[in-house]
């Protein structure tokens, strides 16, 4: 395990260096410009599915409770399943039915506000090195903190290019105030309280990564929520700020059922 982490780190750092140069010449690249990883590197990551199709990412909070984005829940909860413990979105691991979802009551669409939901599974997952829980961040990460986003979403913005293997990209956190001053300001798109951003030249989450984890210092700091396109210069990825919702999550986890 320590060796594989070292290798991952080297790969991530080298991809950062290469992409830092590319960023100036291409406006949208490809998780866009991540690398593939085995699920054991991000064992909290799950795929939320409808009739065998991946629709969103999510994270394991405990053996029966999950967190994702509210905008992933266009269907009744009982039509959803969660695949945990697999590197591949279409096969392997544990596939378990969802029985109940608790959406944030303040959730609104486009642009998403309070984009957060808890899910309760029908039965407990078997936790292992491939399917494990992650703790919620207590504080919003500082500007510039290194964070990892993972998912099975598009790796090219404008194509239906979904990956079979899980991907990860290393990003840098951008605080809400700084993010609001990005090109989102020109488009009059508001980065409201409860949102936080992350970016790194040419790398981003993309469609299909929604609901998935953004992790810094071993804690869940963000939930993939929205962005204008993917990996476009001046338009960071926007995430639900997990620390901001920590009390909501803890309270609602208790009342979700067991
Ligand atoms: N809303 C998208 C989804 O449903 C995720 C978008 C994230 N976009 C970004 N550029 N970071 O999958």
PDB file of C-alpha atoms and ligand atoms in Angstrom:
ATOM      1  CA  UNK A   1       0.000   0.000   0.000  1.00  0.00           C
ATOM      2  CA  UNK A   2       2.652   2.652   0.835  1.00  0.00           C
ATOM      3  CA  UNK A   3       4.411   1.859  -2.458  1.00  0.00           C
ATOM      4  CA  UNK A   4       1.256   2.168  -4.509  1.00  0.00           C
ATOM      5  CA  UNK A   5       0.480   5.492  -2.841  1.00  0.00           C
ATOM      6  CA  UNK A   6       3.964   6.717  -3.696  1.00  0.00           C
ATOM      7  CA  UNK A   7       3.437   5.701  -7.316  1.00  0.00           C
ATOM      8  CA  UNK A   8       0.067   7.408  -7.446  1.00  0.00           C
ATOM      9  CA  UNK A   9       1.604  10.549  -6.085  1.00  0.00           C
ATOM     10  CA  UNK A  10       4.356  10.559  -8.668  1.00  0.00           C
ATOM     11  CA  UNK A  11       1.790  10.094 -11.428  1.00  0.00           C
ATOM     12  CA  UNK A  12      -0.414  12.858 -10.078  1.00  0.00           C
ATOM     13  CA  UNK A  13       2.468  15.262  -9.730  1.00  0.00           C
ATOM     14  CA  UNK A  14       3.772  14.551 -13.197  1.00  0.00           C
ATOM     15  CA  UNK A  15       0.323  14.967 -14.699  1.00  0.00           C
ATOM     16  CA  UNK A  16       0.067  18.330 -12.941  1.00  0.00           C
ATOM     17  CA  UNK A  17       3.334  19.502 -14.422  1.00  0.00           C
ATOM     18  CA  UNK A  18       2.470  18.421 -17.941  1.00  0.00           C
ATOM     19  CA  UNK A  19      -1.040  19.794 -17.789  1.00  0.00           C
ATOM     20  CA  UNK A  20       0.104  23.071 -16.335  1.00  0.00           C
ATOM     21  CA  UNK A  21       1.752  23.748 -19.672  1.00  0.00           C
ATOM     22  CA  UNK A  22      -1.097  22.418 -21.775  1.00  0.00           C
ATOM     23  CA  UNK A  23      -3.607  24.586 -19.930  1.00  0.00           C
ATOM     24  CA  UNK A  24      -2.483  27.681 -21.795  1.00  0.00           C
ATOM     25  CA  UNK A  25      -3.156  26.223 -25.218  1.00  0.00           C
ATOM     26  CA  UNK A  26      -6.380  24.257 -24.793  1.00  0.00           C
ATOM     27  CA  UNK A  27      -9.587  25.533 -23.308  1.00  0.00           C
ATOM     28  CA  UNK A  28     -11.272  22.265 -22.390  1.00  0.00           C
ATOM     29  CA  UNK A  29      -9.520  19.030 -21.850  1.00  0.00           C
ATOM     30  CA  UNK A  30     -10.357  15.944 -20.208  1.00  0.00           C
ATOM     31  CA  UNK A  31     -12.661  13.432 -14.545  1.00  0.00           C
ATOM     32  CA  UNK A  32     -11.117  15.412 -17.273  1.00  0.00           C
ATOM     33  CA  UNK A  33      -7.352  14.841 -17.336  1.00  0.00           C
ATOM     34  CA  UNK A  34      -7.198  12.527 -14.390  1.00  0.00           C
ATOM     35  CA  UNK A  35      -5.611   9.126 -14.114  1.00  0.00           C
ATOM     36  CA  UNK A  36      -7.294   5.766 -13.528  1.00  0.00           C
ATOM     37  CA  UNK A  37      -7.075   4.287 -10.034  1.00  0.00           C
ATOM     38  CA  UNK A  38      -8.199   1.107  -8.307  1.00  0.00           C
ATOM     39  CA  UNK A  39     -11.139   1.566  -5.914  1.00  0.00           C
ATOM     40  CA  UNK A  40      -8.835   0.804  -2.948  1.00  0.00           C
ATOM     41  CA  UNK A  41      -7.283   4.265  -3.482  1.00  0.00           C
ATOM     42  CA  UNK A  42     -10.682   5.915  -2.957  1.00  0.00           C
ATOM     43  CA  UNK A  43     -12.707   3.211  -1.146  1.00  0.00           C
ATOM     44  CA  UNK A  44     -15.353   5.721  -0.019  1.00  0.00           C
ATOM     45  CA  UNK A  45     -16.384   6.262  -3.663  1.00  0.00           C
ATOM     46  CA  UNK A  46     -19.592   4.625  -4.882  1.00  0.00           C
ATOM     47  CA  UNK A  47     -21.581   4.711  -8.104  1.00  0.00           C
ATOM     48  CA  UNK A  48     -25.277   5.553  -7.865  1.00  0.00           C
ATOM     49  CA  UNK A  49     -27.223   3.646 -10.471  1.00  0.00           C
ATOM     50  CA  UNK A  50     -30.619   3.326 -12.088  1.00  0.00           C
ATOM     51  CA  UNK A  51     -31.383  -0.012 -13.766  1.00  0.00           C
ATOM     52  CA  UNK A  52     -27.719  -0.836 -14.108  1.00  0.00           C
ATOM     53  CA  UNK A  53     -26.672   2.565 -15.417  1.00  0.00           C
ATOM     54  CA  UNK A  54     -24.312   4.847 -13.569  1.00  0.00           C
ATOM     55  CA  UNK A  55     -25.892   8.255 -12.951  1.00  0.00           C
ATOM     56  CA  UNK A  56     -23.829   9.864 -10.204  1.00  0.00           C
ATOM     57  CA  UNK A  57     -21.088   9.381  -7.665  1.00  0.00           C
ATOM     58  CA  UNK A  58     -21.465   9.272  -3.906  1.00  0.00           C
ATOM     59  CA  UNK A  59     -19.502   8.619  -0.726  1.00  0.00           C
ATOM     60  CA  UNK A  60     -19.845   6.100   2.087  1.00  0.00           C
ATOM     61  CA  UNK A  61     -20.506   7.629   5.517  1.00  0.00           C
ATOM     62  CA  UNK A  62     -21.155   4.299   7.192  1.00  0.00           C
ATOM     63  CA  UNK A  63     -22.239   0.787   6.186  1.00  0.00           C
ATOM     64  CA  UNK A  64     -25.805   1.939   5.444  1.00  0.00           C
ATOM     65  CA  UNK A  65     -25.572   5.691   4.874  1.00  0.00           C
ATOM     66  CA  UNK A  66     -24.277   7.602   1.905  1.00  0.00           C
ATOM     67  CA  UNK A  67     -23.921  11.184   0.785  1.00  0.00           C
ATOM     68  CA  UNK A  68     -24.438  12.564  -2.709  1.00  0.00           C
ATOM     69  CA  UNK A  69     -25.743  15.631  -4.540  1.00  0.00           C
ATOM     70  CA  UNK A  70     -29.451  16.514  -4.350  1.00  0.00           C
ATOM     71  CA  UNK A  71     -29.567  17.036  -8.122  1.00  0.00           C
ATOM     72  CA  UNK A  72     -28.788  13.326  -8.590  1.00  0.00           C
ATOM     73  CA  UNK A  73     -32.199  12.421  -7.150  1.00  0.00           C
ATOM     74  CA  UNK A  74     -34.636  13.002  -9.984  1.00  0.00           C
ATOM     75  CA  UNK A  75     -36.172   9.614  -9.360  1.00  0.00           C
ATOM     76  CA  UNK A  76     -37.744   8.131  -6.243  1.00  0.00           C
ATOM     77  CA  UNK A  77     -35.068   6.747  -3.939  1.00  0.00           C
ATOM     78  CA  UNK A  78     -36.292   3.158  -4.176  1.00  0.00           C
ATOM     79  CA  UNK A  79     -35.431   3.088  -7.893  1.00  0.00           C
ATOM     80  CA  UNK A  80     -31.770   3.666  -7.111  1.00  0.00           C
ATOM     81  CA  UNK A  81     -28.972   1.282  -6.336  1.00  0.00           C
ATOM     82  CA  UNK A  82     -25.477   1.859  -5.064  1.00  0.00           C
ATOM     83  CA  UNK A  83     -22.438  -0.015  -6.354  1.00  0.00           C
ATOM     84  CA  UNK A  84     -19.616   0.005  -3.811  1.00  0.00           C
ATOM     85  CA  UNK A  85     -16.214  -1.642  -3.783  1.00  0.00           C
ATOM     86  CA  UNK A  86     -15.637  -1.808  -7.519  1.00  0.00           C
ATOM     87  CA  UNK A  87     -13.148   0.000  -9.732  1.00  0.00           C
ATOM     88  CA  UNK A  88     -15.616  -0.412 -12.609  1.00  0.00           C
ATOM     89  CA  UNK A  89     -18.939   1.346 -12.815  1.00  0.00           C
ATOM     90  CA  UNK A  90     -20.714  -1.487 -14.643  1.00  0.00           C
ATOM     91  CA  UNK A  91     -19.556  -4.595 -12.807  1.00  0.00           C
ATOM     92  CA  UNK A  92     -18.215  -6.032  -9.530  1.00  0.00           C
ATOM     93  CA  UNK A  93     -18.325  -4.942  -5.915  1.00  0.00           C
ATOM     94  CA  UNK A  94     -21.581  -4.850  -3.957  1.00  0.00           C
ATOM     95  CA  UNK A  95     -24.811  -3.640  -5.522  1.00  0.00           C
ATOM     96  CA  UNK A  96     -27.368  -2.637  -2.895  1.00  0.00           C
ATOM     97  CA  UNK A  97     -30.826  -1.044  -3.151  1.00  0.00           C
ATOM     98  CA  UNK A  98     -31.535   2.383  -1.748  1.00  0.00           C
ATOM     99  CA  UNK A  99     -34.635   2.629   0.448  1.00  0.00           C
ATOM    100  CA  UNK A 100     -34.779   6.268   1.447  1.00  0.00           C
ATOM    101  CA  UNK A 101     -33.292   9.636   0.550  1.00  0.00           C
ATOM    102  CA  UNK A 102     -33.161  12.809   2.630  1.00  0.00           C
ATOM    103  CA  UNK A 103     -32.754  15.807   0.334  1.00  0.00           C
ATOM    104  CA  UNK A 104     -31.844  19.184   1.805  1.00  0.00           C
ATOM    105  CA  UNK A 105     -35.150  21.036   2.124  1.00  0.00           C
ATOM    106  CA  UNK A 106     -33.589  24.214   0.692  1.00  0.00           C
ATOM    107  CA  UNK A 107     -32.355  22.525  -2.487  1.00  0.00           C
ATOM    108  CA  UNK A 108     -33.033  24.398  -5.722  1.00  0.00           C
ATOM    109  CA  UNK A 109     -31.813  23.685  -9.242  1.00  0.00           C
ATOM    110  CA  UNK A 110     -29.801  25.757 -11.753  1.00  0.00           C
ATOM    111  CA  UNK A 111     -27.492  26.864 -10.384  1.00  0.00           C
ATOM    112  CA  UNK A 112     -27.778  24.354  -7.620  1.00  0.00           C
ATOM    113  CA  UNK A 113     -28.210  25.533  -4.048  1.00  0.00           C
ATOM    114  CA  UNK A 114     -27.978  23.260  -1.005  1.00  0.00           C
ATOM    115  CA  UNK A 115     -27.028  20.431  -3.357  1.00  0.00           C
ATOM    116  CA  UNK A 116     -26.794  17.694  -0.760  1.00  0.00           C
ATOM    117  CA  UNK A 117     -28.665  14.467  -0.024  1.00  0.00           C
ATOM    118  CA  UNK A 118     -28.284  11.487   2.280  1.00  0.00           C
ATOM    119  CA  UNK A 119     -29.186   7.965   1.200  1.00  0.00           C
ATOM    120  CA  UNK A 120     -30.127   4.966   3.300  1.00  0.00           C
ATOM    121  CA  UNK A 121     -29.422   1.478   1.977  1.00  0.00           C
ATOM    122  CA  UNK A 122     -31.638  -1.556   2.324  1.00  0.00           C
ATOM    123  CA  UNK A 123     -28.858  -3.612   3.912  1.00  0.00           C
ATOM    124  CA  UNK A 124     -25.422  -3.001   5.321  1.00  0.00           C
ATOM    125  CA  UNK A 125     -22.395  -3.032   3.067  1.00  0.00           C
ATOM    126  CA  UNK A 126     -19.502  -5.249   3.999  1.00  0.00           C
ATOM    127  CA  UNK A 127     -16.818  -2.701   4.694  1.00  0.00           C
ATOM    128  CA  UNK A 128     -13.304  -3.555   3.519  1.00  0.00           C
ATOM    129  CA  UNK A 129     -10.248  -1.916   1.967  1.00  0.00           C
ATOM    130  CA  UNK A 130     -12.386  -1.519  -1.173  1.00  0.00           C
ATOM    131  CA  UNK A 131     -15.517  -0.113   0.471  1.00  0.00           C
ATOM    132  CA  UNK A 132     -14.933   2.100   3.437  1.00  0.00           C
ATOM    133  CA  UNK A 133     -16.345   5.169   5.096  1.00  0.00           C
ATOM    134  CA  UNK A 134     -14.902   8.660   5.030  1.00  0.00           C
ATOM    135  CA  UNK A 135     -15.162  11.325   7.724  1.00  0.00           C
ATOM    136  CA  UNK A 136     -16.716  14.706   7.068  1.00  0.00           C
ATOM    137  CA  UNK A 137     -14.449  17.740   7.171  1.00  0.00           C
ATOM    138  CA  UNK A 138     -15.048  19.982  10.197  1.00  0.00           C
ATOM    139  CA  UNK A 139     -13.652  23.105   8.573  1.00  0.00           C
ATOM    140  CA  UNK A 140     -13.796  24.320   5.000  1.00  0.00           C
ATOM    141  CA  UNK A 141     -10.353  23.846   3.419  1.00  0.00           C
ATOM    142  CA  UNK A 142      -8.145  26.889   2.980  1.00  0.00           C
ATOM    143  CA  UNK A 143      -7.544  28.381  -0.430  1.00  0.00           C
ATOM    144  CA  UNK A 144      -4.763  26.412  -2.125  1.00  0.00           C
ATOM    145  CA  UNK A 145      -5.269  23.153  -0.211  1.00  0.00           C
ATOM    146  CA  UNK A 146      -4.612  20.086  -2.365  1.00  0.00           C
ATOM    147  CA  UNK A 147      -7.726  17.968  -2.904  1.00  0.00           C
ATOM    148  CA  UNK A 148      -8.631  14.911  -4.957  1.00  0.00           C
ATOM    149  CA  UNK A 149     -11.817  14.435  -6.927  1.00  0.00           C
ATOM    150  CA  UNK A 150     -12.783  11.040  -8.289  1.00  0.00           C
ATOM    151  CA  UNK A 151     -15.511   9.558 -10.428  1.00  0.00           C
ATOM    152  CA  UNK A 152     -16.705   7.722 -13.516  1.00  0.00           C
ATOM    153  CA  UNK A 153     -17.921  10.832 -15.301  1.00  0.00           C
ATOM    154  CA  UNK A 154     -16.994  12.213 -18.704  1.00  0.00           C
ATOM    155  CA  UNK A 155     -13.335  12.576 -19.520  1.00  0.00           C
ATOM    156  CA  UNK A 156     -14.009  14.921 -22.407  1.00  0.00           C
ATOM    157  CA  UNK A 157     -16.515  17.700 -21.906  1.00  0.00           C
ATOM    158  CA  UNK A 158     -18.290  17.674 -25.210  1.00  0.00           C
ATOM    159  CA  UNK A 159     -18.451  13.937 -25.851  1.00  0.00           C
ATOM    160  CA  UNK A 160     -20.481  11.182 -24.224  1.00  0.00           C
ATOM    161  CA  UNK A 161     -17.162   9.881 -23.002  1.00  0.00           C
ATOM    162  CA  UNK A 162     -17.876   8.084 -19.735  1.00  0.00           C
ATOM    163  CA  UNK A 163     -15.120   5.999 -18.225  1.00  0.00           C
ATOM    164  CA  UNK A 164     -15.411   2.380 -17.144  1.00  0.00           C
ATOM    165  CA  UNK A 165     -12.456   2.695 -14.735  1.00  0.00           C
ATOM    166  CA  UNK A 166     -12.538   5.057 -11.797  1.00  0.00           C
ATOM    167  CA  UNK A 167     -10.499   8.233 -12.298  1.00  0.00           C
ATOM    168  CA  UNK A 168      -8.966  10.779  -9.972  1.00  0.00           C
ATOM    169  CA  UNK A 169      -7.576  14.264 -10.455  1.00  0.00           C
ATOM    170  CA  UNK A 170      -5.590  16.416  -8.062  1.00  0.00           C
ATOM    171  CA  UNK A 171      -6.918  19.952  -7.703  1.00  0.00           C
ATOM    172  CA  UNK A 172      -6.330  23.045  -5.653  1.00  0.00           C
ATOM    173  CA  UNK A 173      -9.083  24.476  -3.442  1.00  0.00           C
ATOM    174  CA  UNK A 174     -10.428  27.952  -4.194  1.00  0.00           C
ATOM    175  CA  UNK A 175     -12.365  29.723  -1.465  1.00  0.00           C
ATOM    176  CA  UNK A 176     -15.856  31.023  -2.121  1.00  0.00           C
ATOM    177  CA  UNK A 177     -14.909  34.702  -2.339  1.00  0.00           C
ATOM    178  CA  UNK A 178     -12.104  34.085  -4.827  1.00  0.00           C
ATOM    179  CA  UNK A 179     -14.290  31.742  -6.850  1.00  0.00           C
ATOM    180  CA  UNK A 180     -17.036  34.353  -7.067  1.00  0.00           C
ATOM    181  CA  UNK A 181     -14.520  36.728  -8.665  1.00  0.00           C
ATOM    182  CA  UNK A 182     -13.726  34.225 -11.442  1.00  0.00           C
ATOM    183  CA  UNK A 183     -15.438  34.360 -14.824  1.00  0.00           C
ATOM    184  CA  UNK A 184     -18.619  33.241 -13.041  1.00  0.00           C
ATOM    185  CA  UNK A 185     -18.996  36.908 -12.019  1.00  0.00           C
ATOM    186  CA  UNK A 186     -19.118  38.013 -15.687  1.00  0.00           C
ATOM    187  CA  UNK A 187     -21.890  35.485 -16.289  1.00  0.00           C
ATOM    188  CA  UNK A 188     -23.721  36.647 -13.151  1.00  0.00           C
ATOM    189  CA  UNK A 189     -23.488  33.105 -11.745  1.00  0.00           C
ATOM    190  CA  UNK A 190     -23.462  33.206  -7.958  1.00  0.00           C
ATOM    191  CA  UNK A 191     -21.206  31.123  -5.753  1.00  0.00           C
ATOM    192  CA  UNK A 192     -23.493  31.138  -2.743  1.00  0.00           C
ATOM    193  CA  UNK A 193     -22.884  30.146   0.866  1.00  0.00           C
ATOM    194  CA  UNK A 194     -22.403  26.420   1.108  1.00  0.00           C
ATOM    195  CA  UNK A 195     -20.436  26.249  -2.153  1.00  0.00           C
ATOM    196  CA  UNK A 196     -16.679  25.945  -2.512  1.00  0.00           C
ATOM    197  CA  UNK A 197     -14.546  25.605  -5.637  1.00  0.00           C
ATOM    198  CA  UNK A 198     -11.535  23.648  -6.881  1.00  0.00           C
ATOM    199  CA  UNK A 199      -9.524  23.717 -10.088  1.00  0.00           C
ATOM    200  CA  UNK A 200      -6.165  22.989 -11.636  1.00  0.00           C
ATOM    201  CA  UNK A 201      -5.128  23.670 -15.206  1.00  0.00           C
ATOM    202  CA  UNK A 202      -7.054  21.418 -17.539  1.00  0.00           C
ATOM    203  CA  UNK A 203      -8.344  19.154 -14.789  1.00  0.00           C
ATOM    204  CA  UNK A 204     -11.879  19.032 -13.432  1.00  0.00           C
ATOM    205  CA  UNK A 205     -14.865  16.909 -12.584  1.00  0.00           C
ATOM    206  CA  UNK A 206     -17.428  16.632 -15.385  1.00  0.00           C
ATOM    207  CA  UNK A 207     -20.923  15.301 -16.121  1.00  0.00           C
ATOM    208  CA  UNK A 208     -21.424  11.978 -14.341  1.00  0.00           C
ATOM    209  CA  UNK A 209     -19.036  12.858 -11.523  1.00  0.00           C
ATOM    210  CA  UNK A 210     -21.780  14.719  -9.658  1.00  0.00           C
ATOM    211  CA  UNK A 211     -22.454  13.620  -6.128  1.00  0.00           C
ATOM    212  CA  UNK A 212     -18.948  12.229  -5.872  1.00  0.00           C
ATOM    213  CA  UNK A 213     -16.195  13.003  -3.381  1.00  0.00           C
ATOM    214  CA  UNK A 214     -13.663  15.796  -3.184  1.00  0.00           C
ATOM    215  CA  UNK A 215     -11.195  14.809  -0.474  1.00  0.00           C
ATOM    216  CA  UNK A 216      -8.496  16.813   1.292  1.00  0.00           C
ATOM    217  CA  UNK A 217      -6.343  15.693   4.216  1.00  0.00           C
ATOM    218  CA  UNK A 218      -8.270  12.427   4.363  1.00  0.00           C
ATOM    219  CA  UNK A 219     -11.642  14.126   4.929  1.00  0.00           C
ATOM    220  CA  UNK A 220     -14.628  14.686   2.666  1.00  0.00           C
ATOM    221  CA  UNK A 221     -14.547  18.419   1.885  1.00  0.00           C
ATOM    222  CA  UNK A 222     -16.773  18.605  -1.173  1.00  0.00           C
ATOM    223  CA  UNK A 223     -19.512  16.991  -3.240  1.00  0.00           C
ATOM    224  CA  UNK A 224     -19.297  17.427  -7.012  1.00  0.00           C
ATOM    225  CA  UNK A 225     -22.107  19.855  -7.864  1.00  0.00           C
ATOM    226  CA  UNK A 226     -21.755  22.007 -10.978  1.00  0.00           C
ATOM    227  CA  UNK A 227     -19.536  23.988 -13.311  1.00  0.00           C
ATOM    228  CA  UNK A 228     -19.799  25.850 -16.577  1.00  0.00           C
ATOM    229  CA  UNK A 229     -18.569  23.202 -18.974  1.00  0.00           C
ATOM    230  CA  UNK A 230     -15.647  21.164 -17.680  1.00  0.00           C
ATOM    231  CA  UNK A 231     -12.064  22.312 -17.138  1.00  0.00           C
ATOM    232  CA  UNK A 232     -12.673  25.628 -18.883  1.00  0.00           C
ATOM    233  CA  UNK A 233     -10.219  28.344 -17.927  1.00  0.00           C
ATOM    234  CA  UNK A 234     -11.702  30.784 -15.438  1.00  0.00           C
ATOM    235  CA  UNK A 235     -14.601  28.481 -14.510  1.00  0.00           C
ATOM    236  CA  UNK A 236     -13.585  26.323 -11.517  1.00  0.00           C
ATOM    237  CA  UNK A 237     -15.554  23.231 -10.546  1.00  0.00           C
ATOM    238  CA  UNK A 238     -18.155  24.084  -7.909  1.00  0.00           C
ATOM    239  CA  UNK A 239     -18.697  21.756  -4.957  1.00  0.00           C
ATOM    240  CA  UNK A 240     -21.076  21.533  -2.021  1.00  0.00           C
ATOM    241  CA  UNK A 241     -18.977  22.671   0.959  1.00  0.00           C
ATOM    242  CA  UNK A 242     -19.289  19.665   3.274  1.00  0.00           C
ATOM    243  CA  UNK A 243     -18.025  21.464   6.408  1.00  0.00           C
ATOM    244  CA  UNK A 244     -20.756  24.086   5.934  1.00  0.00           C
ATOM    245  CA  UNK A 245     -23.391  21.324   6.029  1.00  0.00           C
ATOM    246  CA  UNK A 246     -21.719  19.215   8.705  1.00  0.00           C
ATOM    247  CA  UNK A 247     -24.392  19.845  11.340  1.00  0.00           C
ATOM    248  CA  UNK A 248     -27.178  19.201   8.846  1.00  0.00           C
ATOM    249  CA  UNK A 249     -25.537  15.902   7.876  1.00  0.00           C
ATOM    250  CA  UNK A 250     -24.957  14.723  11.438  1.00  0.00           C
ATOM    251  CA  UNK A 251     -28.486  15.600  12.514  1.00  0.00           C
ATOM    252  CA  UNK A 252     -30.116  13.981   9.501  1.00  0.00           C
ATOM    253  CA  UNK A 253     -27.933  10.886   9.644  1.00  0.00           C
ATOM    254  CA  UNK A 254     -29.426  10.243  13.053  1.00  0.00           C
ATOM    255  CA  UNK A 255     -32.992  10.553  11.829  1.00  0.00           C
ATOM    256  CA  UNK A 256     -32.467   8.723   8.525  1.00  0.00           C
ATOM    257  CA  UNK A 257     -33.355   5.372  10.028  1.00  0.00           C
ATOM    258  CA  UNK A 258     -31.261   2.279  10.467  1.00  0.00           C
TER     259      UNK A 258
HETATM  260  N1  LIG B   1     -23.597  18.526 -12.660  1.00  0.00           N
HETATM  261  C1  LIG B   1     -22.666  17.558 -13.134  1.00  0.00           C
HETATM  262  C2  LIG B   1     -23.219  16.159 -12.994  1.00  0.00           C
HETATM  263  O1  LIG B   1     -24.409  16.022 -12.877  1.00  0.00           O
HETATM  264  C3  LIG B   1     -21.295  17.701 -12.546  1.00  0.00           C
HETATM  265  C4  LIG B   1     -20.659  18.879 -13.054  1.00  0.00           C
HETATM  266  C5  LIG B   1     -19.352  19.159 -12.482  1.00  0.00           C
HETATM  267  N2  LIG B   1     -18.760  20.031 -13.408  1.00  0.00           N
HETATM  268  C6  LIG B   1     -17.570  20.583 -13.275  1.00  0.00           C
HETATM  269  N3  LIG B   1     -17.129  21.284 -14.250  1.00  0.00           N
HETATM  270  N4  LIG B   1     -16.848  20.396 -12.190  1.00  0.00           N
HETATM  271  O2  LIG B   1     -22.535  15.155 -13.125  1.00  0.00           O
END
